[in-house]
C-alpha cells in the first residue's frame, strides 16, 4: 500500500516523459526491468529513450518497441533470466534472444500476454523447466524456435492453438511424454494445419505416435522425430503427408512394427531416415518415390528378402544405407550406375553370387561397403572401379586374399578432415594475434564462430568440396543482402555426429574491420537462427549454435552493486521532471532487487569461487543447486558412519535423501586439500553444463562454513570396476558388457561432439564408470577434465594428468591433449572389459599382451587365455568379439590421428551389439540384482595422478 502514491507518481511522470522521449514509458520500464534480470546489457543501453537513442537490438514503430534482437550479444560472467517484465512490451512482434548461453531459468508464463508476437527465437540459450502452456495464447505466432535449450516436461497441448504457426522447433531439449492430439476439448498438434516444420528430434519423447496426429489437411515438409524414445509402430496416417520432404524416425530404439505400406505415397520425400529402430515386416517398398536422395533403413529387423526392384529405380539417389538387414540375392549391376549415387553402405546382408560393378558406374560413386555378405566372386569388365570397395567378411576374402578390398581396416578413418576452407595468401601468411584467426582472404580478424548442424543433407560424400564452396558463396551473398558487414566465410571439419547430423564449424569474418560490433553479431545471429538464411537445397534443414563472441572494449559486468546505474546516470543530464522519473524508477528497481535478492545472493557466493572464467568460457550453472552445510548435514544424518558409502580421491562419500525423496550421494572434500579444491571447481563447472543419460548428473554443491561438497544423483550399482572384479555382485555377461560399453561410449561421444565447447575427460577408466539399476553406464569424475576448442584447433597443451595404464602415450610425450586421448583410454577400457584384468599390473600391460597373443586366423583371434573366464569362451556366445577387439586396437593406435572419433566408436559398438544378438537397449530391463550397499560409487580409487616429472622412468608403451 505504501508504494501506491509512488506508483501513481511514476505513471504520471512516465506520461510526462513521453513528451521528451520518443519511447512509450511502459516499454522503457519493461526494458529496464528485463535488463535488470540480466547481468549485462548492450553497451549503449543508457538513458530512457530506447527508440529515440537507437538502443542496440531495439526497433520501434512509432513510440512502441516492436522488436528485440539480441542474438549472441549478452555477455557477463553470471547467468541471467528472462523476467516477467517482458509483458510490458505489449506491442512486441519479434523477440530474438538466441545464442545467449548465459540466459536461462524458466520462461515466464506472462510471455503469453504478448498478443502481437510473431517470432519467438530462443534457440541456443539455457532455458529450463517446462514450456509454459501460455505460449498457446500467442495467436499471431509464426516462428517458434525453442531448440537447443534445456526444457523438460511435456509438449504443451496448447501449442495446437497456434493456427498461424509455420515453424515449430523444439529439438535438442529434454522434453518427455507423448505428442499431444485433440482430445475432444483441448487442441493438439493435429490442429496445426499451417505448420510446415515439426522439429522434435533429440529429446526424450516417448509413447506411441497417435494415428490421429497426421491428417490430409497438414502441410508438413519436415518431420523430425529422431533420437527420442518413441515406441509402438509408425502410424499409417503418415502416408497422408504428401508434401513431406524430410522424414526422420531414426534412433527410437523401441519403435517397432511394420512401416506403413502407403509410405510410397510420399513422392516428394527426399530424405528418409528409419535407421536404428526395431522395425519389422517386409522391407519398405519405395517404388515411385522418385525424389529420394538419401535412404537409411539400417539396423532394423525387417523380414529377410532379396534385393527389391526399387533399388535401381530411384533416379536421384545419392546414398543408400541398408546395413544388417539380411537382404540377399545377386546385387543388380544397375545399382552402381545410378547417376547420382555416392555411397552404398550394404554391410551385414546376404548378398551373394558374383559382384559385377561394370564399367558404367556412377561418376560420383565413392564407396561401396559390402563387408560381411556372401559374395563369392568378382567380375571386372572394362575400367575397374578404383574407389573404396570393402569386401572383407565375404567368401571371396576367406582364403586369406591379399586384395585391397579384403583388408579388415574397419571403417575408413581419414586422418585429415574432409574439408577446410582455403586461405588465399599469396606469400607467407601473416601471424595473427591469439584472439584472431586468418580469414580466407588472408587477413587477421576476430570471426564470429559456431557450429552448423545439418539435420538431413542429401549427400554423403563429405570430401566433395563443391558442396562447401557452394555453401560459402551462398551464405556470404545472403549476409551481404541483409547488409551484414561480412568479408568471408570459412567452413571446416564436416563430420556426421552421434545424432546423425552433418556438423561443421563456421567462421564468419568481418569486412573492413577486425572485429564485429554488437549490432553485427545480433544481425548475423538472427539471420542464422531465424533461418532467414536458407542453405542450398542439398543441405536441408539446419540449426546453428554460436560460440560467445569477444567484443572489443568488453563491458564486463562489474562486481559492484552500482552495476545498474549507467541506465540512470545517463538520464540525470535531463531536467527536474526526469530526475523525478528517476526517483520513481529507483523505487521500482529497488523493489525488484528485493524480490531477486535470493538468487543474487546465490550467484554472489558462486562468484566468490573465483573460477578462472576467461570471457569465452563462462561457468554455467544450469540447474545445479546450492546447498547449505546444515542442509547436507541433515540429509546425511550428520555425516554418519551408516551413510558413509566410500572414500574417494579427495574425501568421503555419503548417501543422503533430499526432502523431495531423491536419493543423492554427497562427496565431501577433505578440508584444506588444494588438489580437492581445484578438482571441485572443475567438476562443478563442467558437470553443470553437461546433461546426458550416460553422464552422472550433478544435483548441486555446497560452499559453506569452509566446506566443499558436491551432490550427485545416486547411482546404486557401483562402478564398472567393481562389477568386473566381482566385488559388487553384479554379474556381467557378454551382452551386458556391451551394453555398459555402449553407454560409456555414448557418454564420452556426447562430451566430445555435443558439449560446447567440447570436453576431454582425461580420466576414463573402469572406476569412473558407474552403473545404475538398469546397468546404464554413467561417466563420472570430471576433476581432471579440460575444455577444448576455444582456439579451434581441437587441442590444448597441458600438463600431463591421468591414470597409469589408461594414459595416452602420445599425449604423454607431446603434452598436447585432444579428444583422441580419451579414445585411447577408452580402448584400454575395452580390453579391460573382456579380460577383467587391471590394465597395468606387475609390469604386464594389457595393450601389449593383447597385441602379442593376437592371431586373426584363429577363432576369437586366439585370445582365449586372456579372456575373463566369467564370459565363457565359446565363440558362439561371444558374437562380435573379433570386431570388438579390432575396434579396441584401433582406439589404442599409437598416433591419435589413427584412432576413430567417439561418434564412430559408438556406431561400431552398436553394430557389434547387434551381432551379439543384443536388443541393445532392452537387454537388461528385467534383471534384478541382489540388494546391496555399494562401497564407494563416487570416489573410485584415488586418482593415481602424476605430473610428467613425477612419472616413473619405465614408461608405459603400447606394443
Ligand atoms: C482441432 O481439431 C479438431 C478436429 O481435428 C477440431 O474439432 C477442433 O475444433 C480443433 N481445435 C482448434 C482449437 O482448432
Ligand atoms: C495418397 O495421397 C493421396 C493424396 O495425394 C490421398 O488421396 C490418398 O488417400 C493417399 N493414399 C493413401 C493410401 O494414404
Ligand atoms: C543367393 O541367394 C538366394 C537367396 O537369397 C538363393 O536363391 C540363390 O541360390 C543364391 N545364389 C547363389 C549363387 O548362392
Ligand atoms: C525471420 O524473421 C523475420 C522478421 O520478422 C520474418 O519476417 C521472416 O519471415 C523470418 N524468416 C524465417 C524464414 O524464419
Short mmCIF file of C-alpha atoms in Angstrom, two decimals, residues 3 73 100 103 238 247 266 282 291 321 339 389 430 487 539 626 639 664 697 848 865 907:
data_model
loop_
_atom_site.label_atom_id
_atom_site.label_comp_id
_atom_site.label_asym_id
_atom_site.label_seq_id
_atom_site.Cartn_x
_atom_site.Cartn_y
_atom_site.Cartn_z
CA UNK A 3 4.01 2.25 -2.56
CA UNK A 73 25.13 -10.17 -27.61
CA UNK A 100 22.97 -16.41 -25.25
CA UNK A 103 20.43 -16.78 -20.31
CA UNK A 238 1.96 -40.85 -42.32
CA UNK A 247 11.30 -37.67 -42.61
CA UNK A 266 5.23 -39.61 -50.22
CA UNK A 282 8.71 -56.51 -45.13
CA UNK A 291 12.66 -37.61 -55.25
CA UNK A 321 22.38 -47.23 -46.33
CA UNK A 339 23.68 -41.35 -61.98
CA UNK A 389 35.37 -51.14 -52.06
CA UNK A 430 50.71 -13.17 -41.54
CA UNK A 487 34.08 -10.41 -45.72
CA UNK A 539 22.00 -29.20 -47.14
CA UNK A 626 23.49 -24.60 -3.89
CA UNK A 639 27.59 -37.49 8.04
CA UNK A 664 21.79 -38.43 -3.59
CA UNK A 697 24.38 -35.59 -13.09
CA UNK A 848 50.89 -55.22 -25.32
CA UNK A 865 43.70 -67.40 -22.49
CA UNK A 907 28.28 -46.65 -34.28
#
